[in-house]
PDB file of C-alpha atoms and ligand atoms in Angstrom:
ATOM      1  CA  UNK A   1      -1.345 -18.003  13.648  1.00 81.00           C
ATOM      2  CA  UNK A   2       0.224 -15.051  12.184  1.00 94.00           C
ATOM      3  CA  UNK A   3      -0.639 -11.518  10.585  1.00 97.00           C
ATOM      4  CA  UNK A   4      -1.146 -11.744   6.791  1.00 98.00           C
ATOM      5  CA  UNK A   5       0.293  -9.102   4.654  1.00 98.00           C
ATOM      6  CA  UNK A   6      -1.184  -9.051   0.869  1.00 98.00           C
ATOM      7  CA  UNK A   7      -0.072  -7.169  -2.314  1.00 97.00           C
ATOM      8  CA  UNK A   8      -0.812  -7.909  -5.963  1.00 97.00           C
ATOM      9  CA  UNK A   9       3.010  -8.434  -6.048  1.00 96.00           C
ATOM     10  CA  UNK A  10       6.206  -7.376  -4.697  1.00 96.00           C
ATOM     11  CA  UNK A  11       5.293  -3.640  -3.531  1.00 95.00           C
ATOM     12  CA  UNK A  12       4.089  -5.054  -0.122  1.00 97.00           C
ATOM     13  CA  UNK A  13       7.318  -6.104   0.532  1.00 97.00           C
ATOM     14  CA  UNK A  14       8.283  -2.350   1.228  1.00 95.00           C
ATOM     15  CA  UNK A  15       5.568  -2.503   3.990  1.00 97.00           C
ATOM     16  CA  UNK A  16       6.809  -6.050   5.262  1.00 97.00           C
ATOM     17  CA  UNK A  17      10.440  -4.740   5.620  1.00 95.00           C
ATOM     18  CA  UNK A  18       9.509  -1.883   7.535  1.00 96.00           C
ATOM     19  CA  UNK A  19       7.127  -4.070   9.732  1.00 97.00           C
ATOM     20  CA  UNK A  20       9.868  -6.590  10.605  1.00 96.00           C
ATOM     21  CA  UNK A  21      12.159  -3.771  11.574  1.00 95.00           C
ATOM     22  CA  UNK A  22       9.847  -2.566  14.050  1.00 96.00           C
ATOM     23  CA  UNK A  23       8.346  -5.861  15.164  1.00 96.00           C
ATOM     24  CA  UNK A  24      10.984  -8.332  14.559  1.00 95.00           C
ATOM     25  CA  UNK A  25       9.356 -11.125  16.490  1.00 94.00           C
ATOM     26  CA  UNK A  26       5.895 -10.751  14.601  1.00 95.00           C
ATOM     27  CA  UNK A  27       4.907 -14.054  12.760  1.00 96.00           C
ATOM     28  CA  UNK A  28       4.016 -13.059   9.291  1.00 97.00           C
ATOM     29  CA  UNK A  29       2.564 -14.555   6.139  1.00 97.00           C
ATOM     30  CA  UNK A  30       3.210 -12.518   3.007  1.00 98.00           C
ATOM     31  CA  UNK A  31       0.989 -13.297   0.167  1.00 98.00           C
ATOM     32  CA  UNK A  32       1.764 -11.964  -3.328  1.00 98.00           C
ATOM     33  CA  UNK A  33      -0.945 -12.333  -6.043  1.00 98.00           C
ATOM     34  CA  UNK A  34       1.514 -12.220  -8.730  1.00 97.00           C
ATOM     35  CA  UNK A  35      -0.169 -14.474 -11.158  1.00 97.00           C
ATOM     36  CA  UNK A  36      -2.825 -11.419 -11.493  1.00 97.00           C
ATOM     37  CA  UNK A  37      -0.536  -8.490 -11.044  1.00 95.00           C
ATOM     38  CA  UNK A  38      -0.690  -5.632 -11.709  1.00 95.00           C
ATOM     39  CA  UNK A  39      -4.188  -4.787 -10.188  1.00 97.00           C
ATOM     40  CA  UNK A  40      -3.902  -1.268 -11.101  1.00 96.00           C
ATOM     41  CA  UNK A  41      -5.235  -1.677 -14.568  1.00 96.00           C
ATOM     42  CA  UNK A  42      -8.280  -3.764 -13.537  1.00 97.00           C
ATOM     43  CA  UNK A  43     -11.943  -3.056 -13.035  1.00 97.00           C
ATOM     44  CA  UNK A  44     -12.947  -2.430  -9.504  1.00 96.00           C
ATOM     45  CA  UNK A  45     -15.118  -5.424  -9.342  1.00 97.00           C
ATOM     46  CA  UNK A  46     -12.379  -7.738 -10.487  1.00 98.00           C
ATOM     47  CA  UNK A  47      -9.833  -6.274  -7.874  1.00 98.00           C
ATOM     48  CA  UNK A  48     -12.441  -6.897  -5.315  1.00 98.00           C
ATOM     49  CA  UNK A  49     -12.880 -10.564  -6.353  1.00 98.00           C
ATOM     50  CA  UNK A  50      -9.163 -11.081  -6.298  1.00 98.00           C
ATOM     51  CA  UNK A  51      -8.779  -9.328  -3.064  1.00 98.00           C
ATOM     52  CA  UNK A  52     -11.317 -11.295  -1.254  1.00 98.00           C
ATOM     53  CA  UNK A  53      -9.927 -14.711  -2.814  1.00 98.00           C
ATOM     54  CA  UNK A  54      -6.408 -13.956  -1.489  1.00 98.00           C
ATOM     55  CA  UNK A  55      -7.590 -12.743   1.942  1.00 98.00           C
ATOM     56  CA  UNK A  56      -9.789 -15.763   2.348  1.00 98.00           C
ATOM     57  CA  UNK A  57      -6.636 -17.961   1.671  1.00 98.00           C
ATOM     58  CA  UNK A  58      -4.862 -15.987   4.549  1.00 98.00           C
ATOM     59  CA  UNK A  59      -7.777 -16.396   6.872  1.00 97.00           C
ATOM     60  CA  UNK A  60      -7.756 -19.896   5.922  1.00 97.00           C
ATOM     61  CA  UNK A  61      -4.029 -20.280   6.920  1.00 95.00           C
ATOM     62  CA  UNK A  62      -4.981 -19.028  10.212  1.00 93.00           C
ATOM     63  CA  UNK A  63      -4.380 -15.441  10.087  1.00 95.00           C
ATOM     64  CA  UNK A  64      -6.829 -13.538  12.135  1.00 94.00           C
ATOM     65  CA  UNK A  65      -5.582  -9.942  10.723  1.00 97.00           C
ATOM     66  CA  UNK A  66      -4.726  -9.281   7.280  1.00 97.00           C
ATOM     67  CA  UNK A  67      -3.171  -5.869   5.995  1.00 98.00           C
ATOM     68  CA  UNK A  68      -3.894  -4.999   2.515  1.00 98.00           C
ATOM     69  CA  UNK A  69      -0.386  -3.476   1.819  1.00 97.00           C
ATOM     70  CA  UNK A  70      -1.658  -2.527  -1.711  1.00 97.00           C
ATOM     71  CA  UNK A  71      -3.437   0.802  -2.190  1.00 97.00           C
ATOM     72  CA  UNK A  72      -5.213  -0.525  -5.247  1.00 97.00           C
ATOM     73  CA  UNK A  73      -6.946  -3.347  -3.195  1.00 97.00           C
ATOM     74  CA  UNK A  74      -7.452  -0.635  -0.312  1.00 96.00           C
ATOM     75  CA  UNK A  75      -9.096   1.712  -2.703  1.00 96.00           C
ATOM     76  CA  UNK A  76     -11.110  -0.686  -4.625  1.00 95.00           C
ATOM     77  CA  UNK A  77     -12.168  -3.330  -2.272  1.00 96.00           C
ATOM     78  CA  UNK A  78     -11.416  -2.676   1.466  1.00 96.00           C
ATOM     79  CA  UNK A  79     -14.740  -0.571   2.233  1.00 93.00           C
ATOM     80  CA  UNK A  80     -16.750  -3.165   0.502  1.00 95.00           C
ATOM     81  CA  UNK A  81     -15.111  -6.099   2.246  1.00 97.00           C
ATOM     82  CA  UNK A  82     -15.581  -4.396   5.548  1.00 94.00           C
ATOM     83  CA  UNK A  83     -19.222  -3.738   5.035  1.00 94.00           C
ATOM     84  CA  UNK A  84     -20.549  -6.770   3.253  1.00 94.00           C
ATOM     85  CA  UNK A  85     -17.954  -9.607   3.249  1.00 97.00           C
ATOM     86  CA  UNK A  86     -15.615  -9.882   6.472  1.00 97.00           C
ATOM     87  CA  UNK A  87     -16.074 -13.084   8.331  1.00 96.00           C
ATOM     88  CA  UNK A  88     -16.631 -12.853  12.126  1.00 94.00           C
ATOM     89  CA  UNK A  89     -13.534 -12.563  14.499  1.00 93.00           C
ATOM     90  CA  UNK A  90     -11.294 -11.590  11.246  1.00 96.00           C
ATOM     91  CA  UNK A  91      -9.860  -8.168  10.554  1.00 96.00           C
ATOM     92  CA  UNK A  92      -8.774  -6.354   7.419  1.00 97.00           C
ATOM     93  CA  UNK A  93      -6.882  -3.165   7.512  1.00 95.00           C
ATOM     94  CA  UNK A  94      -5.700  -0.962   4.452  1.00 94.00           C
ATOM     95  CA  UNK A  95      -2.694   1.471   4.026  1.00 93.00           C
ATOM     96  CA  UNK A  96      -4.507   4.685   3.155  1.00 88.00           C
ATOM     97  CA  UNK A  97      -5.591   5.882   6.758  1.00 88.00           C
ATOM     98  CA  UNK A  98      -2.155   5.968   8.319  1.00 90.00           C
ATOM     99  CA  UNK A  99      -0.774   8.078   5.652  1.00 90.00           C
ATOM    100  CA  UNK A 100      -3.741  10.501   5.614  1.00 91.00           C
ATOM    101  CA  UNK A 101      -3.284  10.794   9.466  1.00 90.00           C
ATOM    102  CA  UNK A 102       0.332  11.651   8.905  1.00 89.00           C
ATOM    103  CA  UNK A 103      -0.502  14.260   6.269  1.00 90.00           C
ATOM    104  CA  UNK A 104      -3.271  16.028   8.419  1.00 90.00           C
ATOM    105  CA  UNK A 105      -1.352  15.488  11.793  1.00 86.00           C
ATOM    106  CA  UNK A 106      -3.998  13.586  13.230  1.00 83.00           C
ATOM    107  CA  UNK A 107      -3.443  10.911  16.066  1.00 79.00           C
ATOM    108  CA  UNK A 108      -5.280   7.356  15.497  1.00 73.00           C
ATOM    109  CA  UNK A 109      -8.886   7.491  16.382  1.00 74.00           C
ATOM    110  CA  UNK A 110      -9.358  11.275  16.284  1.00 80.00           C
ATOM    111  CA  UNK A 111     -12.620  11.428  14.636  1.00 82.00           C
ATOM    112  CA  UNK A 112     -13.031  15.235  15.005  1.00 87.00           C
ATOM    113  CA  UNK A 113     -14.648  17.207  12.263  1.00 89.00           C
ATOM    114  CA  UNK A 114     -12.433  17.863   9.185  1.00 92.00           C
ATOM    115  CA  UNK A 115     -10.364  21.013   9.781  1.00 91.00           C
ATOM    116  CA  UNK A 116      -7.737  23.232   7.844  1.00 92.00           C
ATOM    117  CA  UNK A 117      -4.272  21.851   7.991  1.00 92.00           C
ATOM    118  CA  UNK A 118      -0.746  23.088   7.080  1.00 91.00           C
ATOM    119  CA  UNK A 119      -0.427  21.515   3.621  1.00 93.00           C
ATOM    120  CA  UNK A 120      -2.736  22.722   0.757  1.00 94.00           C
ATOM    121  CA  UNK A 121      -1.384  21.450  -2.527  1.00 97.00           C
ATOM    122  CA  UNK A 122      -0.810  17.813  -2.548  1.00 97.00           C
ATOM    123  CA  UNK A 123       0.374  15.547  -5.486  1.00 98.00           C
ATOM    124  CA  UNK A 124      -0.749  12.007  -5.298  1.00 98.00           C
ATOM    125  CA  UNK A 125       0.990   9.353  -7.323  1.00 98.00           C
ATOM    126  CA  UNK A 126      -0.985   6.099  -7.962  1.00 98.00           C
ATOM    127  CA  UNK A 127      -2.100   3.427 -10.121  1.00 97.00           C
ATOM    128  CA  UNK A 128      -4.869   4.120 -12.404  1.00 97.00           C
ATOM    129  CA  UNK A 129      -7.431   2.286 -10.423  1.00 97.00           C
ATOM    130  CA  UNK A 130      -6.625   3.833  -7.299  1.00 97.00           C
ATOM    131  CA  UNK A 131      -6.703   7.292  -8.877  1.00 97.00           C
ATOM    132  CA  UNK A 132     -10.070   6.542 -10.592  1.00 96.00           C
ATOM    133  CA  UNK A 133     -11.670   5.331  -7.176  1.00 96.00           C
ATOM    134  CA  UNK A 134     -10.937   8.775  -5.767  1.00 95.00           C
ATOM    135  CA  UNK A 135     -10.692   6.727  -2.137  1.00 94.00           C
ATOM    136  CA  UNK A 136      -7.701   8.995  -1.276  1.00 95.00           C
ATOM    137  CA  UNK A 137      -9.667  12.394  -1.790  1.00 95.00           C
ATOM    138  CA  UNK A 138     -12.707  10.858   0.154  1.00 93.00           C
ATOM    139  CA  UNK A 139     -10.517   9.628   3.096  1.00 91.00           C
ATOM    140  CA  UNK A 140      -8.893  12.942   3.228  1.00 94.00           C
ATOM    141  CA  UNK A 141     -12.115  14.930   3.116  1.00 94.00           C
ATOM    142  CA  UNK A 142     -13.397  13.279   6.040  1.00 91.00           C
ATOM    143  CA  UNK A 143     -10.247  14.837   7.914  1.00 92.00           C
ATOM    144  CA  UNK A 144      -9.293  17.935   6.152  1.00 94.00           C
ATOM    145  CA  UNK A 145     -10.894  20.901   4.415  1.00 94.00           C
ATOM    146  CA  UNK A 146      -9.192  23.167   1.718  1.00 92.00           C
ATOM    147  CA  UNK A 147      -6.732  20.604   0.459  1.00 95.00           C
ATOM    148  CA  UNK A 148      -6.211  20.702  -3.236  1.00 96.00           C
ATOM    149  CA  UNK A 149      -5.158  17.211  -4.593  1.00 97.00           C
ATOM    150  CA  UNK A 150      -3.942  16.717  -7.972  1.00 98.00           C
ATOM    151  CA  UNK A 151      -3.744  12.932  -8.795  1.00 98.00           C
ATOM    152  CA  UNK A 152      -1.087  11.293 -11.348  1.00 98.00           C
ATOM    153  CA  UNK A 153      -2.130   7.832 -12.448  1.00 98.00           C
ATOM    154  CA  UNK A 154       1.404   6.148 -13.147  1.00 98.00           C
ATOM    155  CA  UNK A 155       0.560   3.812 -15.922  1.00 95.00           C
ATOM    156  CA  UNK A 156       3.225   0.907 -16.437  1.00 96.00           C
ATOM    157  CA  UNK A 157       5.318   1.728 -13.403  1.00 97.00           C
ATOM    158  CA  UNK A 158       4.272  -1.284 -11.305  1.00 95.00           C
ATOM    159  CA  UNK A 159       4.875  -3.534 -14.649  1.00 94.00           C
ATOM    160  CA  UNK A 160       8.190  -2.031 -14.916  1.00 96.00           C
ATOM    161  CA  UNK A 161       9.018  -2.537 -11.242  1.00 94.00           C
ATOM    162  CA  UNK A 162       7.618  -6.059 -11.171  1.00 91.00           C
ATOM    163  CA  UNK A 163       9.885  -6.909 -14.174  1.00 91.00           C
ATOM    164  CA  UNK A 164      12.784  -5.441 -12.630  1.00 91.00           C
ATOM    165  CA  UNK A 165      13.543  -3.032 -15.498  1.00 95.00           C
ATOM    166  CA  UNK A 166      14.586  -0.069 -13.319  1.00 95.00           C
ATOM    167  CA  UNK A 167      15.771   2.034 -16.155  1.00 97.00           C
ATOM    168  CA  UNK A 168      12.318   1.936 -17.658  1.00 98.00           C
ATOM    169  CA  UNK A 169      10.722   2.680 -14.116  1.00 98.00           C
ATOM    170  CA  UNK A 170      12.869   5.728 -13.496  1.00 98.00           C
ATOM    171  CA  UNK A 171      11.950   7.254 -17.052  1.00 98.00           C
ATOM    172  CA  UNK A 172       8.354   6.562 -16.180  1.00 98.00           C
ATOM    173  CA  UNK A 173       8.775   8.246 -12.708  1.00 98.00           C
ATOM    174  CA  UNK A 174      10.321  11.406 -14.408  1.00 98.00           C
ATOM    175  CA  UNK A 175       7.598  11.549 -17.044  1.00 98.00           C
ATOM    176  CA  UNK A 176       4.877  10.981 -14.578  1.00 98.00           C
ATOM    177  CA  UNK A 177       6.196  13.935 -12.245  1.00 98.00           C
ATOM    178  CA  UNK A 178       6.754  16.298 -15.311  1.00 98.00           C
ATOM    179  CA  UNK A 179       3.054  15.611 -16.236  1.00 98.00           C
ATOM    180  CA  UNK A 180       1.910  16.259 -12.739  1.00 98.00           C
ATOM    181  CA  UNK A 181       3.927  19.403 -12.514  1.00 98.00           C
ATOM    182  CA  UNK A 182       2.082  20.770 -15.744  1.00 98.00           C
ATOM    183  CA  UNK A 183      -1.143  20.235 -13.739  1.00 98.00           C
ATOM    184  CA  UNK A 184       0.168  21.474 -10.510  1.00 98.00           C
ATOM    185  CA  UNK A 185       3.343  23.418 -10.696  1.00 97.00           C
ATOM    186  CA  UNK A 186       4.223  23.858  -6.965  1.00 96.00           C
ATOM    187  CA  UNK A 187       2.811  20.893  -4.859  1.00 98.00           C
ATOM    188  CA  UNK A 188       3.877  21.148  -1.118  1.00 97.00           C
ATOM    189  CA  UNK A 189       3.522  17.388  -0.369  1.00 96.00           C
ATOM    190  CA  UNK A 190       3.756  14.437  -2.576  1.00 97.00           C
ATOM    191  CA  UNK A 191       2.051  11.199  -1.912  1.00 96.00           C
ATOM    192  CA  UNK A 192       3.508   7.608  -3.157  1.00 97.00           C
ATOM    193  CA  UNK A 193       0.241   5.970  -3.126  1.00 96.00           C
ATOM    194  CA  UNK A 194       1.352   2.736  -4.286  1.00 97.00           C
ATOM    195  CA  UNK A 195       3.576   0.118  -2.065  1.00 96.00           C
ATOM    196  CA  UNK A 196       5.706  -0.411  -5.162  1.00 95.00           C
ATOM    197  CA  UNK A 197       6.816   3.160  -5.443  1.00 96.00           C
ATOM    198  CA  UNK A 198       9.132   3.527  -2.364  1.00 95.00           C
ATOM    199  CA  UNK A 199      11.579   1.597  -4.366  1.00 94.00           C
ATOM    200  CA  UNK A 200      11.972   4.782  -6.662  1.00 96.00           C
ATOM    201  CA  UNK A 201      11.547   7.287  -3.662  1.00 96.00           C
ATOM    202  CA  UNK A 202      14.869   9.040  -4.309  1.00 97.00           C
ATOM    203  CA  UNK A 203      13.942   9.520  -8.105  1.00 98.00           C
ATOM    204  CA  UNK A 204      10.534  11.026  -7.204  1.00 98.00           C
ATOM    205  CA  UNK A 205      12.388  13.412  -4.609  1.00 98.00           C
ATOM    206  CA  UNK A 206      14.786  14.332  -7.398  1.00 98.00           C
ATOM    207  CA  UNK A 207      12.196  14.925  -9.897  1.00 98.00           C
ATOM    208  CA  UNK A 208       9.923  16.811  -7.606  1.00 98.00           C
ATOM    209  CA  UNK A 209      12.619  18.955  -5.869  1.00 98.00           C
ATOM    210  CA  UNK A 210      13.733  19.193  -2.424  1.00 97.00           C
ATOM    211  CA  UNK A 211      11.292  21.600  -1.473  1.00 97.00           C
ATOM    212  CA  UNK A 212       8.415  18.882  -1.837  1.00 98.00           C
ATOM    213  CA  UNK A 213       7.846  16.782   1.160  1.00 96.00           C
ATOM    214  CA  UNK A 214       7.493  13.109  -0.117  1.00 97.00           C
ATOM    215  CA  UNK A 215       5.506  10.638   1.895  1.00 93.00           C
ATOM    216  CA  UNK A 216       5.779   6.988   1.767  1.00 88.00           C
ATOM    217  CA  UNK A 217       3.856   4.436   3.575  1.00 91.00           C
ATOM    218  CA  UNK A 218       5.982   1.798   4.816  1.00 94.00           C
ATOM    219  CA  UNK A 219       7.052   3.190   8.152  1.00 93.00           C
ATOM    220  CA  UNK A 220       3.804   4.956   8.748  1.00 93.00           C
ATOM    221  CA  UNK A 221       1.919   1.624   8.229  1.00 95.00           C
ATOM    222  CA  UNK A 222       4.578  -0.214  10.541  1.00 96.00           C
ATOM    223  CA  UNK A 223       3.979   2.377  13.408  1.00 94.00           C
ATOM    224  CA  UNK A 224       0.105   2.054  12.909  1.00 93.00           C
ATOM    225  CA  UNK A 225       0.223  -1.762  12.849  1.00 95.00           C
ATOM    226  CA  UNK A 226       2.242  -1.721  16.124  1.00 95.00           C
ATOM    227  CA  UNK A 227       0.017   0.507  17.795  1.00 93.00           C
ATOM    228  CA  UNK A 228      -3.074  -1.748  16.617  1.00 93.00           C
ATOM    229  CA  UNK A 229      -1.532  -4.811  17.941  1.00 95.00           C
ATOM    230  CA  UNK A 230      -0.985  -3.027  21.463  1.00 94.00           C
ATOM    231  CA  UNK A 231      -4.447  -2.331  21.269  1.00 92.00           C
ATOM    232  CA  UNK A 232      -5.584  -5.865  20.286  1.00 91.00           C
ATOM    233  CA  UNK A 233      -3.253  -8.143  22.139  1.00 86.00           C
ATOM    234  CA  UNK A 234      -3.492 -11.714  20.767  1.00 83.00           C
ATOM    235  CA  UNK A 235      -4.623 -11.061  17.387  1.00 86.00           C
ATOM    236  CA  UNK A 236      -1.138 -11.670  15.886  1.00 82.00           C
ATOM    237  CA  UNK A 237      -1.275 -15.199  17.057  1.00 75.00           C
ATOM    238  CA  UNK A 238       1.592 -17.310  18.674  1.00 80.00           C
ATOM    239  CA  UNK A 239       3.326 -18.503  15.435  1.00 78.00           C
ATOM    240  CA  UNK A 240       6.950 -17.615  14.545  1.00 82.00           C
ATOM    241  CA  UNK A 241       8.990 -16.371  11.477  1.00 92.00           C
ATOM    242  CA  UNK A 242       7.830 -15.200   7.892  1.00 96.00           C
ATOM    243  CA  UNK A 243       6.446 -17.167   5.172  1.00 97.00           C
ATOM    244  CA  UNK A 244       6.415 -15.941   1.605  1.00 98.00           C
ATOM    245  CA  UNK A 245       3.652 -17.100  -0.762  1.00 98.00           C
ATOM    246  CA  UNK A 246       2.818 -16.525  -4.401  1.00 98.00           C
ATOM    247  CA  UNK A 247       0.295 -17.366  -6.750  1.00 98.00           C
ATOM    248  CA  UNK A 248       2.898 -16.868  -9.475  1.00 97.00           C
ATOM    249  CA  UNK A 249       6.029 -18.829 -10.353  1.00 97.00           C
ATOM    250  CA  UNK A 250       8.000 -19.036  -6.797  1.00 98.00           C
ATOM    251  CA  UNK A 251      11.470 -19.053  -8.429  1.00 97.00           C
ATOM    252  CA  UNK A 252      11.059 -15.968 -10.730  1.00 95.00           C
ATOM    253  CA  UNK A 253       9.082 -14.099  -7.799  1.00 96.00           C
ATOM    254  CA  UNK A 254      12.150 -14.955  -5.516  1.00 96.00           C
ATOM    255  CA  UNK A 255      14.531 -13.484  -7.786  1.00 94.00           C
ATOM    256  CA  UNK A 256      12.656 -10.273  -8.318  1.00 93.00           C
ATOM    257  CA  UNK A 257      12.170  -9.782  -4.602  1.00 95.00           C
ATOM    258  CA  UNK A 258      15.952  -9.115  -3.905  1.00 91.00           C
ATOM    259  CA  UNK A 259      15.756  -5.337  -4.697  1.00 86.00           C
ATOM    260  CA  UNK A 260      12.905  -4.971  -2.192  1.00 88.00           C
ATOM    261  CA  UNK A 261      14.267  -6.916   0.740  1.00 88.00           C
ATOM    262  CA  UNK A 262      18.289  -6.501  -0.083  1.00 86.00           C
ATOM    263  CA  UNK A 263      18.499 -10.195   0.871  1.00 89.00           C
ATOM    264  CA  UNK A 264      17.423 -13.412  -0.550  1.00 93.00           C
ATOM    265  CA  UNK A 265      14.075 -14.614   0.297  1.00 95.00           C
ATOM    266  CA  UNK A 266      12.161 -17.820  -1.145  1.00 97.00           C
ATOM    267  CA  UNK A 267       8.484 -17.970  -2.126  1.00 98.00           C
ATOM    268  CA  UNK A 268       6.505 -21.036  -1.936  1.00 98.00           C
ATOM    269  CA  UNK A 269       3.490 -21.595  -4.153  1.00 98.00           C
ATOM    270  CA  UNK A 270       0.066 -20.288  -2.796  1.00 97.00           C
TER     271      UNK A 270
HETATM  272  N1  DGL B 301       1.264  -2.094  -4.718  1.00 84.76           N
HETATM  273  C1  DGL B 301       0.053  -1.933  -5.395  1.00 84.76           C
HETATM  274  C2  DGL B 301      -0.540  -0.575  -4.765  1.00 84.76           C
HETATM  275  O1  DGL B 301      -0.107  -0.285  -3.599  1.00 84.76           O
HETATM  276  C3  DGL B 301       0.203  -2.413  -6.680  1.00 84.76           C
HETATM  277  C4  DGL B 301      -0.918  -2.321  -7.502  1.00 84.76           C
HETATM  278  C5  DGL B 301      -0.835  -3.016  -8.885  1.00 84.76           C
HETATM  279  O2  DGL B 301      -0.690  -4.229  -8.811  1.00 84.76           O
HETATM  280  O3  DGL B 301      -1.113  -2.308  -9.863  1.00 84.76           O
HETATM  281  O4  DGL B 301      -1.312  -0.024  -5.452  1.00 84.76           O
END
C-alpha cells in the first residue's frame, strides 16, 4: 500500500518533492496522466472523467489515499468525486484547501464563519479550467470576507513547461503578470494556483515585485498531508519507496522530469 499522488503531468512532482522531504519514509505512487495533459484547456466533464479514471487506477494499485496534486482536477472534479463517486474506504484530497487556510491564517478544521483577514487584494494565476471553475473564490468565501480576487488564466504555460521550453515559459509568465497588473495594479499576495508554476516562482516574484507575497502550494500541501497522516494512522500503508507511472511515453516523461526533481527518475508505463 502507498499514498497516490496524481497530476495531469509533471507539475505534481513539485508536491511530491516537498512530501518526500517532509516524509522520507512514506510509500508513494506518483501518477502522471501525460497522454491527456494539459487538463487546463479541457471541459469540466472531461477533466472529471480523466481524473476518476486515474484515481481508480491508483486505488486498484492499493492506494487508499490519493492526493490530487493538480489544481485543475481539484477545481473541476474533487467535489463531484467526493459527493457521488468515491468508493467506501478510499479518500481523495485536493490542493486548494491548505493554500486557502494559509492565506486566511486558519488552522486545519477551523470551520468558524468567514471573517476579515489581513490580505485584501489577491492575484490568482491558474489554468483556464481552474479560473473558469471559480473553485478558489468559492473555497475562499467559506473562510474570509472582503477579499478581492483577480484571476489570470495562464494559457500556454503548462504546455511550455511540459515541453521543457523554459524561455517561452518565462516570457508567458511575464506577459500574464503584466495582464494581471492591468486589472489589479497592486496585489498584496499572489497565488501560484497550478502545481507546475513553482518551477517559475522566481520569475513570478521578479515580475510581481518584492512587495507581493507569493504563495506556492508544495510545502503547504506536504505539511497538511503530514498532519492528515498523523490523524489517520494506517492509511498510508506499509509499502516502501516511490514508483512513477505515466500514461505517456515513459522515456520522454522521465527526461522532462529532471528540472522538477533535480535528479534522474524513471517512469514506468501506467
Ligand atoms: N498541474 C496542473 C494544475 O495544478 C496542471 C494542469 C494542466 O494539466 O493544465 O492545475
